[in-house]
PDB file of C-alpha atoms in Angstrom:
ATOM      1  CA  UNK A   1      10.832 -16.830 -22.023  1.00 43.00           C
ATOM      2  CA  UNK A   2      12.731 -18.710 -19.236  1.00 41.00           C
ATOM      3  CA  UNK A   3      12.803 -17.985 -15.793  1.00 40.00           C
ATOM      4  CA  UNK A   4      16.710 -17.288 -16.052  1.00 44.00           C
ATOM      5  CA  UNK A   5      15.922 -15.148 -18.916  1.00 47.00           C
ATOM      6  CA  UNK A   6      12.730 -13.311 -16.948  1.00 43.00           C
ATOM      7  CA  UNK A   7      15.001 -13.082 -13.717  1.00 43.00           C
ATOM      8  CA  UNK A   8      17.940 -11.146 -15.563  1.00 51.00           C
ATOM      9  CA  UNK A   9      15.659  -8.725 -17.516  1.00 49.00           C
ATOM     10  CA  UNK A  10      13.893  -7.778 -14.267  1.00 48.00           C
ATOM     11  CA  UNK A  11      17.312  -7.601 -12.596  1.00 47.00           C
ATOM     12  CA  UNK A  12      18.234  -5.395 -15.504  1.00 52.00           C
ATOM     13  CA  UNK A  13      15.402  -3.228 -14.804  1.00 47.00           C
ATOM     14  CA  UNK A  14      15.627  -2.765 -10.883  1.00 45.00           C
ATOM     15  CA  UNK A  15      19.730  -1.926 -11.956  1.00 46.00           C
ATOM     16  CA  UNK A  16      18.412   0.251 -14.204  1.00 44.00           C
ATOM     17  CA  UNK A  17      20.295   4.267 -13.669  1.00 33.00           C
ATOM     18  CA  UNK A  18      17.408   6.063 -15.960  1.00 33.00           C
ATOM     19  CA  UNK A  19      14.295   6.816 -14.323  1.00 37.00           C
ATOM     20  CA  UNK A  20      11.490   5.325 -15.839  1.00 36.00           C
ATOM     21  CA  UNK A  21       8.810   7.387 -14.625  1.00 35.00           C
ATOM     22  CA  UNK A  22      10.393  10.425 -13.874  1.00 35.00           C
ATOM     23  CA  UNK A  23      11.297  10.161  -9.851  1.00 37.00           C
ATOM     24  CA  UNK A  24      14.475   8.422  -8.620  1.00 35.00           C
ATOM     25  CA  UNK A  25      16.326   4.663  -9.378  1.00 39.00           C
ATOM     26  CA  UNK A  26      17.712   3.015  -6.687  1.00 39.00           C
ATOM     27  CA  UNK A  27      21.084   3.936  -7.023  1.00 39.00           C
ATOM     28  CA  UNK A  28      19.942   6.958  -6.689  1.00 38.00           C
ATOM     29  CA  UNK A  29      20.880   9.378  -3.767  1.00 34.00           C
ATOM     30  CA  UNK A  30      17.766  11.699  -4.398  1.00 39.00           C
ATOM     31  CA  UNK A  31      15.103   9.689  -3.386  1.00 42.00           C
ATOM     32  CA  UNK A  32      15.151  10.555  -0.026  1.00 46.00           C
ATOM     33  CA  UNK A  33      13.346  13.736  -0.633  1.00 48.00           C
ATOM     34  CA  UNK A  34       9.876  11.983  -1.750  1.00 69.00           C
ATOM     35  CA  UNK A  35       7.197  12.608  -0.105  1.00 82.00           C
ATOM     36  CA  UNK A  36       3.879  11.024   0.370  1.00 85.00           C
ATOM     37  CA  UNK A  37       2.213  13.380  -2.297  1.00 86.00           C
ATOM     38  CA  UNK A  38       4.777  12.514  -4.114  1.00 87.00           C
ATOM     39  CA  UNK A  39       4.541   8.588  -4.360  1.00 90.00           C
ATOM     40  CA  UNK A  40       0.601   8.331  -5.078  1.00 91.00           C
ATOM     41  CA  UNK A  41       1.022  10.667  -7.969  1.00 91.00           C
ATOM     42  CA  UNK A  42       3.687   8.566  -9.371  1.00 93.00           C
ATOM     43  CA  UNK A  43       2.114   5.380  -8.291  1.00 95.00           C
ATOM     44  CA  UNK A  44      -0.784   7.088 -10.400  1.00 95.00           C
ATOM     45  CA  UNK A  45       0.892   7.736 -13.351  1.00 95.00           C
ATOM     46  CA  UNK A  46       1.829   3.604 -12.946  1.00 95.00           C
ATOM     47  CA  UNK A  47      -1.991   3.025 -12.970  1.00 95.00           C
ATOM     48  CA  UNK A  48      -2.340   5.325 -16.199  1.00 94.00           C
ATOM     49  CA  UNK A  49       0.202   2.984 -18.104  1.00 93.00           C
ATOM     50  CA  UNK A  50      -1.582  -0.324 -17.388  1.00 91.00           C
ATOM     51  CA  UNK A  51      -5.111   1.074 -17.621  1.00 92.00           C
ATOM     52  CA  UNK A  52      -5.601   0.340 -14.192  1.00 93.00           C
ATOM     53  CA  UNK A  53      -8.882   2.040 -12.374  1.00 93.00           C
ATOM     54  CA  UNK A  54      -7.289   1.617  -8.540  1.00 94.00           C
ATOM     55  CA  UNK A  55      -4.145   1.370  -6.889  1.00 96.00           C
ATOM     56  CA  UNK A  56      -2.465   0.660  -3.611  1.00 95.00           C
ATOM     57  CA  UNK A  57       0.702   0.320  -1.496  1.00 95.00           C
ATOM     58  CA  UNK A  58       1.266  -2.096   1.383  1.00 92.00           C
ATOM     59  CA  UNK A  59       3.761  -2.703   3.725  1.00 90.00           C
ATOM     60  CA  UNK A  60       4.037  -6.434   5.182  1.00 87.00           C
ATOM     61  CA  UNK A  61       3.659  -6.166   8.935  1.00 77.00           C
ATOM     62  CA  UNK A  62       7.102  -7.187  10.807  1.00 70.00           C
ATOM     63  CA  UNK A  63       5.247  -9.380  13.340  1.00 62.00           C
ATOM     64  CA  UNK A  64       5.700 -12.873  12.745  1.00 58.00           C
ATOM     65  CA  UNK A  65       2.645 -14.080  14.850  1.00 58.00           C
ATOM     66  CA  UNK A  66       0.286 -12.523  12.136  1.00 64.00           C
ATOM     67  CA  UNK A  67       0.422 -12.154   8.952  1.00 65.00           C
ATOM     68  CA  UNK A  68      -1.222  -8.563   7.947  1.00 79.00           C
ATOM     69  CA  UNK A  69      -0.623  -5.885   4.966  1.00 86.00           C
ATOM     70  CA  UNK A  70      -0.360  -2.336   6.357  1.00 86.00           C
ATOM     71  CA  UNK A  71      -1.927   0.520   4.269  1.00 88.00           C
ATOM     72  CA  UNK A  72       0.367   3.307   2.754  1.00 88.00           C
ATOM     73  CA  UNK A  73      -1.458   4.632   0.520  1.00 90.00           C
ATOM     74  CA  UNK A  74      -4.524   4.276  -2.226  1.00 92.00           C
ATOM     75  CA  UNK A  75      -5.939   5.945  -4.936  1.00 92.00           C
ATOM     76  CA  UNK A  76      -8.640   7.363  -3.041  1.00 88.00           C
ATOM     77  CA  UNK A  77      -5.557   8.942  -0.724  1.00 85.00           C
ATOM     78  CA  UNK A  78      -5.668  11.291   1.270  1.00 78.00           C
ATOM     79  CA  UNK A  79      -8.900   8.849   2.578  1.00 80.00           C
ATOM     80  CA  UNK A  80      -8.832   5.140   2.408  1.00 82.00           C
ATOM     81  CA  UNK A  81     -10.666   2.621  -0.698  1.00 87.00           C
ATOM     82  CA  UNK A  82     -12.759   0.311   0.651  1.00 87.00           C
ATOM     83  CA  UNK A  83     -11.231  -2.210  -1.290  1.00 88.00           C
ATOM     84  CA  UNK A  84      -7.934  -1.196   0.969  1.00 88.00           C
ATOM     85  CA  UNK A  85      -9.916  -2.185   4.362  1.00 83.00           C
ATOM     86  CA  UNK A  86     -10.242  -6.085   2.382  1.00 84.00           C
ATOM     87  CA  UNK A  87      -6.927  -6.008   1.627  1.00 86.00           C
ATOM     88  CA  UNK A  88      -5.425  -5.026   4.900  1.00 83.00           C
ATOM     89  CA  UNK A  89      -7.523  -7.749   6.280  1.00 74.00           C
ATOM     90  CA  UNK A  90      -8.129 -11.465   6.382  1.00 61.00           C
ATOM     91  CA  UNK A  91      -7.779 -11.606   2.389  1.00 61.00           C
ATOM     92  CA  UNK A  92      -4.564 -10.980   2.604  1.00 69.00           C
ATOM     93  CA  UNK A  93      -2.488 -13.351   5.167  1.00 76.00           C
ATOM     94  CA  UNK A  94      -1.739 -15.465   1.768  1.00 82.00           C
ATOM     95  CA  UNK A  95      -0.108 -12.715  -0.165  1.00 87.00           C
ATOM     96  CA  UNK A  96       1.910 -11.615   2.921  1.00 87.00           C
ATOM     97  CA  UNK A  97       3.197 -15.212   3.241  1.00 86.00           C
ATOM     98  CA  UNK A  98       4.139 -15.235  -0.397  1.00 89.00           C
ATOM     99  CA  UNK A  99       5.747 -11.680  -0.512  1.00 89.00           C
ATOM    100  CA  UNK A 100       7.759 -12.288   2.682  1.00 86.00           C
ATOM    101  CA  UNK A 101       9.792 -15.306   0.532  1.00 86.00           C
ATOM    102  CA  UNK A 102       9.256 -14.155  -2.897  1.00 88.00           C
ATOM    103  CA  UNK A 103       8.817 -11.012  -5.771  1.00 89.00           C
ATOM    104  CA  UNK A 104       6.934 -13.304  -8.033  1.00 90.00           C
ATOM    105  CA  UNK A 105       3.664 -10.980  -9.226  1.00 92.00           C
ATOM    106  CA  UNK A 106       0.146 -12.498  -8.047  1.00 91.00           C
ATOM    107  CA  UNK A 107      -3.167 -11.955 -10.209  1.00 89.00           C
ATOM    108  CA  UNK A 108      -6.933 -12.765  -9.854  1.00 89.00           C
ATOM    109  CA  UNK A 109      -9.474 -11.841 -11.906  1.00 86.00           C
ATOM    110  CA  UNK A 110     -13.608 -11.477 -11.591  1.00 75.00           C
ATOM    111  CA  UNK A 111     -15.005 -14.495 -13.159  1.00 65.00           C
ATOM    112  CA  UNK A 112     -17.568 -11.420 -15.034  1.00 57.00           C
ATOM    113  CA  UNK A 113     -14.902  -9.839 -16.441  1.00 59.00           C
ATOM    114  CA  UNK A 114     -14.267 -11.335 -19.662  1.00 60.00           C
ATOM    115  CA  UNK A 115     -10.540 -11.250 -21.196  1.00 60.00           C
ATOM    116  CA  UNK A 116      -8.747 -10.549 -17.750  1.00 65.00           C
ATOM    117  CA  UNK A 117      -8.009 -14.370 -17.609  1.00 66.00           C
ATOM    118  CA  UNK A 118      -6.359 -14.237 -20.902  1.00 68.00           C
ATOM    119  CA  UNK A 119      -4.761 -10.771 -20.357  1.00 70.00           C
ATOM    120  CA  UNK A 120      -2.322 -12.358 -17.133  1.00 75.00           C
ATOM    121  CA  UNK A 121      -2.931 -16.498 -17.820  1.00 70.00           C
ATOM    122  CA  UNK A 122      -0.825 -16.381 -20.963  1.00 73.00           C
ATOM    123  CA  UNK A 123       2.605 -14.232 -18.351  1.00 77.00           C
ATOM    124  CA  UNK A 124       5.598 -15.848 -17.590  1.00 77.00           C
ATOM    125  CA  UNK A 125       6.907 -15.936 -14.062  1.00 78.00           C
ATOM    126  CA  UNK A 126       3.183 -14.928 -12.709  1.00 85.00           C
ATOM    127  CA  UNK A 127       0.551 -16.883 -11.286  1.00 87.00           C
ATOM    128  CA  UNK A 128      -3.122 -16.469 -10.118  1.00 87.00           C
ATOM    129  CA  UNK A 129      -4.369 -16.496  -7.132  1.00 88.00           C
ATOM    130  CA  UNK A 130      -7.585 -16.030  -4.812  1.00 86.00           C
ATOM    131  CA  UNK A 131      -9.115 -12.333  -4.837  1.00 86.00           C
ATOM    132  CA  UNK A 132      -8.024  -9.680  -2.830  1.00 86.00           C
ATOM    133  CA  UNK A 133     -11.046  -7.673  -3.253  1.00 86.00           C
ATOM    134  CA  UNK A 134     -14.464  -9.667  -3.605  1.00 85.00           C
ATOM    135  CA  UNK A 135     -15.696  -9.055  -7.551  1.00 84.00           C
ATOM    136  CA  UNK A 136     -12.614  -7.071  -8.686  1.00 87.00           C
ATOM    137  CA  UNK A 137     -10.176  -7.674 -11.124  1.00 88.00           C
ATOM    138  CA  UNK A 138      -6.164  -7.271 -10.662  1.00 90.00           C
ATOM    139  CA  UNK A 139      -2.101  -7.801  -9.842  1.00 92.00           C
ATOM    140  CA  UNK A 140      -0.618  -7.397  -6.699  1.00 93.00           C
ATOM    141  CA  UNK A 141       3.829  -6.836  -7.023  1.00 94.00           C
ATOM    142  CA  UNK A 142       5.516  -7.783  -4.116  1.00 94.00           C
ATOM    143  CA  UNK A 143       8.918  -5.707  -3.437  1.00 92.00           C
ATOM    144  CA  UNK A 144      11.343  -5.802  -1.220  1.00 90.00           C
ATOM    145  CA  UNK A 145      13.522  -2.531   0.219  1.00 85.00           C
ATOM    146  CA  UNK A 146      16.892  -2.248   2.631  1.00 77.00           C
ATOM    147  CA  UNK A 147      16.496  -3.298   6.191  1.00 73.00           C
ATOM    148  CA  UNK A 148      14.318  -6.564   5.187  1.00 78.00           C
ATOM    149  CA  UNK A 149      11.275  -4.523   4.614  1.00 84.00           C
ATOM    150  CA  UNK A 150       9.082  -5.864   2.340  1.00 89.00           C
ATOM    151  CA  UNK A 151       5.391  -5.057   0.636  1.00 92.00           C
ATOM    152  CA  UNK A 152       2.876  -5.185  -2.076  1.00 94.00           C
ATOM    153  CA  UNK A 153       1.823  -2.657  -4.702  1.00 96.00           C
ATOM    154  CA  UNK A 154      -1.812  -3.644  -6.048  1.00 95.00           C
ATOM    155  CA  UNK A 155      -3.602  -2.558  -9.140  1.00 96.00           C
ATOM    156  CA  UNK A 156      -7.158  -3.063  -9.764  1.00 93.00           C
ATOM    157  CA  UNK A 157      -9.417  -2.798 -12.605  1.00 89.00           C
ATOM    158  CA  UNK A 158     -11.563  -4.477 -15.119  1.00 84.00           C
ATOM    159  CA  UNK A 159      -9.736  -3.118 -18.604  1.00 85.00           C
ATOM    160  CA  UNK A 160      -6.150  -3.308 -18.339  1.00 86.00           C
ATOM    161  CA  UNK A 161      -3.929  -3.543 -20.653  1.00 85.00           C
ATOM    162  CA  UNK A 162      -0.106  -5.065 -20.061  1.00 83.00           C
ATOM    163  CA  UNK A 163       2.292  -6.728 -22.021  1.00 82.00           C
ATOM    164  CA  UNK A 164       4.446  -9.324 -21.041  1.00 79.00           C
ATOM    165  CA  UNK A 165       7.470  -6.994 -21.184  1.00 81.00           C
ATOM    166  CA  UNK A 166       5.937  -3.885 -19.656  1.00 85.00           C
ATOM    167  CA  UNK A 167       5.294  -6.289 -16.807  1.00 87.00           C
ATOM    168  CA  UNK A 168       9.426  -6.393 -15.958  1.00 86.00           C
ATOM    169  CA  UNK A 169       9.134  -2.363 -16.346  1.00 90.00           C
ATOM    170  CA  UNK A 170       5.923  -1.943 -13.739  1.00 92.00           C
ATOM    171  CA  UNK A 171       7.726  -4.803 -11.739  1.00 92.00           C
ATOM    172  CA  UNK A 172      10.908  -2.549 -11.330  1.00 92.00           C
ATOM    173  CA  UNK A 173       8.994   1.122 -10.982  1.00 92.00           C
ATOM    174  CA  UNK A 174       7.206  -0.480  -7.811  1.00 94.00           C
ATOM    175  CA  UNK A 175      10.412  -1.194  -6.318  1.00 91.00           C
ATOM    176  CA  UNK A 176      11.605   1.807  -7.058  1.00 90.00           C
ATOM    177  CA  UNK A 177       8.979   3.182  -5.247  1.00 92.00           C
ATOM    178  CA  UNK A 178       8.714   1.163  -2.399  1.00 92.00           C
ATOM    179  CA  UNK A 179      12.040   1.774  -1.933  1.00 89.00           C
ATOM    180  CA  UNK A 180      11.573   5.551  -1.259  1.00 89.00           C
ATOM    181  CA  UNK A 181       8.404   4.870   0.304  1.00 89.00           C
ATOM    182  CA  UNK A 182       9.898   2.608   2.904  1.00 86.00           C
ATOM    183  CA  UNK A 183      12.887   5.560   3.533  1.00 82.00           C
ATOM    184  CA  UNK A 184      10.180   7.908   4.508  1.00 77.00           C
ATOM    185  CA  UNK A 185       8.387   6.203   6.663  1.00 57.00           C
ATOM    186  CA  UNK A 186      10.718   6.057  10.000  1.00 49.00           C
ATOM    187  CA  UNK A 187      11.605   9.556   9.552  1.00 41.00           C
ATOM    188  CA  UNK A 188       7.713  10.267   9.428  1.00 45.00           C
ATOM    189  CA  UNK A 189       7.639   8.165  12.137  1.00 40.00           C
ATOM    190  CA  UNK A 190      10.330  10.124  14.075  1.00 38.00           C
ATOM    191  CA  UNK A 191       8.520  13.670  13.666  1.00 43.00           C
ATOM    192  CA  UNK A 192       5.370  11.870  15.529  1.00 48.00           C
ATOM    193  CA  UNK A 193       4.914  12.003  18.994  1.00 57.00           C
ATOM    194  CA  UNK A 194       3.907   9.007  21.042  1.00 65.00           C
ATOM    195  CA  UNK A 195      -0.396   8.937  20.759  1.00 76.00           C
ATOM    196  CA  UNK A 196      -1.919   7.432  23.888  1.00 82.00           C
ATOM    197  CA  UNK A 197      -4.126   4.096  23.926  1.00 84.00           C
ATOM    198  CA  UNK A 198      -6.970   6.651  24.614  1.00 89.00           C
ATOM    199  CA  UNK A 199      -6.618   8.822  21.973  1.00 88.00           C
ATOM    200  CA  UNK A 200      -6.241   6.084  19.736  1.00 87.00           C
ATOM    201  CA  UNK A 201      -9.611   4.682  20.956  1.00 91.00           C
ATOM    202  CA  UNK A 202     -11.865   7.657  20.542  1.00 92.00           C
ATOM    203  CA  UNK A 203      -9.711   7.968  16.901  1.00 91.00           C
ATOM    204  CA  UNK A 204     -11.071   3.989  16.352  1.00 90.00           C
ATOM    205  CA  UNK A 205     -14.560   5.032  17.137  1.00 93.00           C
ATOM    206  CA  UNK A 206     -14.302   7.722  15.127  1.00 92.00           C
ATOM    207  CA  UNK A 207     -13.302   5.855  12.285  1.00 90.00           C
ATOM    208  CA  UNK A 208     -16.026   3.400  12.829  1.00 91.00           C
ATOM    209  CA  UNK A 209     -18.997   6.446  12.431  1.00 91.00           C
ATOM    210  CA  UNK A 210     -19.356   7.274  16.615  1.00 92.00           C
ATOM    211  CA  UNK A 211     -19.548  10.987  17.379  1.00 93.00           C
ATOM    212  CA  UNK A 212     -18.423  12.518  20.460  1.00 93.00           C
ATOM    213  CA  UNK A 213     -21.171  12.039  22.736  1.00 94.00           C
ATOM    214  CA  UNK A 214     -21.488   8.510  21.975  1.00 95.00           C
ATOM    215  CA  UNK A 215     -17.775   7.727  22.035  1.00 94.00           C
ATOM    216  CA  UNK A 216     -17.896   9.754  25.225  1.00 94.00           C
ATOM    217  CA  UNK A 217     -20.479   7.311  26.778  1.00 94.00           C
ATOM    218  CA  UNK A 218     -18.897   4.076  25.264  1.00 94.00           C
ATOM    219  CA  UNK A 219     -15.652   4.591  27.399  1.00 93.00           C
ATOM    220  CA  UNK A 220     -17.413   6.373  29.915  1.00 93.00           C
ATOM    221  CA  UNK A 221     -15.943  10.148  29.439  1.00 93.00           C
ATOM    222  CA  UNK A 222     -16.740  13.409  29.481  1.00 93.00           C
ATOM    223  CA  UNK A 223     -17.766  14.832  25.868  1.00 93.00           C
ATOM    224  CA  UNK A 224     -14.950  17.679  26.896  1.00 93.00           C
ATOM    225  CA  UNK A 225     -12.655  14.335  27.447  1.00 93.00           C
ATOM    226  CA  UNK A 226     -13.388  12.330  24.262  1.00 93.00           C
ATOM    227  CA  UNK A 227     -13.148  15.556  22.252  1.00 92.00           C
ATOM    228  CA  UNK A 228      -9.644  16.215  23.637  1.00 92.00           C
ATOM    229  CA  UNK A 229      -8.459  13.055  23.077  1.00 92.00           C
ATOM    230  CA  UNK A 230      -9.346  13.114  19.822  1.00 92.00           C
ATOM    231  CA  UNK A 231      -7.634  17.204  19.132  1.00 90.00           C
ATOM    232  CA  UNK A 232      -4.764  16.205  20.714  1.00 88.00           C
ATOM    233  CA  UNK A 233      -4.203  12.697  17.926  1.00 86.00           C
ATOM    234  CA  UNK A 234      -5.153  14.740  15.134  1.00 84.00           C
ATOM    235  CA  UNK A 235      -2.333  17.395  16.270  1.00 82.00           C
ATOM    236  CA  UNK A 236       0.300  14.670  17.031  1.00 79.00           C
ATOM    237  CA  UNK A 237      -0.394  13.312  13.426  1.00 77.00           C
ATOM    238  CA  UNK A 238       0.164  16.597  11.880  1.00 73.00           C
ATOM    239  CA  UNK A 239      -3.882  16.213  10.647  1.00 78.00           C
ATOM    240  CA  UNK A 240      -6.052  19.323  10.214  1.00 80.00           C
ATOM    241  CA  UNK A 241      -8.837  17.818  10.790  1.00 86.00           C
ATOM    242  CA  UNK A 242     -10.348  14.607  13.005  1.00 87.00           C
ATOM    243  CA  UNK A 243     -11.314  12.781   9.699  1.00 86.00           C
ATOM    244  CA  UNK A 244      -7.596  13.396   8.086  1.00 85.00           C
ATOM    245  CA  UNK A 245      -6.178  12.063  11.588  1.00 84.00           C
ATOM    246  CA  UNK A 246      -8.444   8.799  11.236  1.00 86.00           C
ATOM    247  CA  UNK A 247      -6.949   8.757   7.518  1.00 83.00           C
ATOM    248  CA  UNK A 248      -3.527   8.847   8.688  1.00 79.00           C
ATOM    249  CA  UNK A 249      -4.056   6.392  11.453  1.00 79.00           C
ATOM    250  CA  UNK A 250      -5.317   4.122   9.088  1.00 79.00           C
ATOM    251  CA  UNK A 251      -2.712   4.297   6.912  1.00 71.00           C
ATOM    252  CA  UNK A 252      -0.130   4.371   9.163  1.00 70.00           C
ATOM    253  CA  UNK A 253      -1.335   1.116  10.902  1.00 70.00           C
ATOM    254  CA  UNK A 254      -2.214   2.459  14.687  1.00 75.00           C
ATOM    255  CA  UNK A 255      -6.140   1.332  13.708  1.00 79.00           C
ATOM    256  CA  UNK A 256      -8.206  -0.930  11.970  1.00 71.00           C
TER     257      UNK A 256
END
């Protein structure tokens, strides 16, 4: 198939009115109300169709200095994959670079997993790339949403299954739900109130396996201290708990 030919069938598809996987288009005016919840169990049932063991949704960081991918969401959500933390990190400056200019999917595959090099070598209007996640297997979509945001949805796994033309249909249901994604985000981001360099600290610590007393004595605090900084982020995040605040932080892009 020709590029012109792959371009207009994926146009087609983002166009599209009928919802292929039973949320909203993007023409249409309901997709506001997704939540969170909502978008990792459809981003699952994406996963299901392609076979896919692992899953995640990026947004490309706005600064232009460096080039970063910002966790969403995973399959291991409400927590974070480890395979997200390589991601997010120094993997993937290259695929941030590409997705800022392009929506042109990405692939690498395990050289121990045999078939996934014939599975995505023999797609049009794809190419490979270096791995996001050391020893894994998988395609990364980049999409693109209103106000020039832009991001990546990954899937990972060592048996998938995908045809060239259920790639155009995958291509245009990650749009589709990037696109709500990326309207809920600055409303979450409007409900949250302003979290202090401190609190995000002891919530960095946290994440990194310190307990109170020794985050307490690494930024030279009260145990009473650290442990109010760290009630007082996990209520501004809406968290019930310290370990669903660190999740959220994570996600959210306030730590690493």
């Amino acid at each position: 198939m020709k590029h012109a030919d792959i371009k207009e069938t994926a146009e087609a598809l983002f166009n599209e009115q009928r919802n292929p996987f039973g949320a909203f288009t993007l023409g249409s005016e309901t997709h506001h109300a997704v939540t969170i919840p909502d978008a990792v169990r459809r981003c699952r049932w994406i996963a299901v169709d392609m076979n896919a063991s692992a899953f995640g949704l990026f947004f490309v960081s706005p600064s232009p200095e460096r080039a970063r991918l910002v966790p969403c969401f995973d399959s291991d959500y409400p927590g974070i994959a480890v395979a997200t933390k390589f991601i997010s990190g120094a993997n993937g400056e290259e695929i941030v670079r590409h997705t800022r200019i392009s929506t042109e999917p990405r692939w690498w595959t395990d050289d121990g997993v045999p078939g996934t090099a014939e599975l995505f070598g023999d797609f049009a209007w794809t190419e490979r790339m270096a791995a996001l996640v050391p020893g894994t297997s998988g395609i990364a979509f980049p999409v693109h949403a209103d106000r020039g945001q832009c991001g990546l949805v990954v899937f990972l796994g060592s048996e998938m299954t995908l045809q060239q033309d259920a790639l155009y249909e995958i291509h245009a249901r990650c749009f589709s739900l990037f696109a709500a994604v990326a309207r809920i985000r600055p409303g979450d981001a409007g409900r949250m109130r302003a979290i202090s360099k401190r609190e995000l600290e002891c919530l960095k610590l946290t994440a990194n396996g310190n307990t109170s007393e020794e985050i307490a004595r690494l930024l030279k605090l009260s145990v009473h201290t650290a442990n109010q900084y760290l009630t007082q982020s996990t209520q501004k995040l809406n968290a019930v708990n310290r370990n669903q605040a660190v999740a959220k932080a994570l996600r959210l892009g306030l730590i690493e």
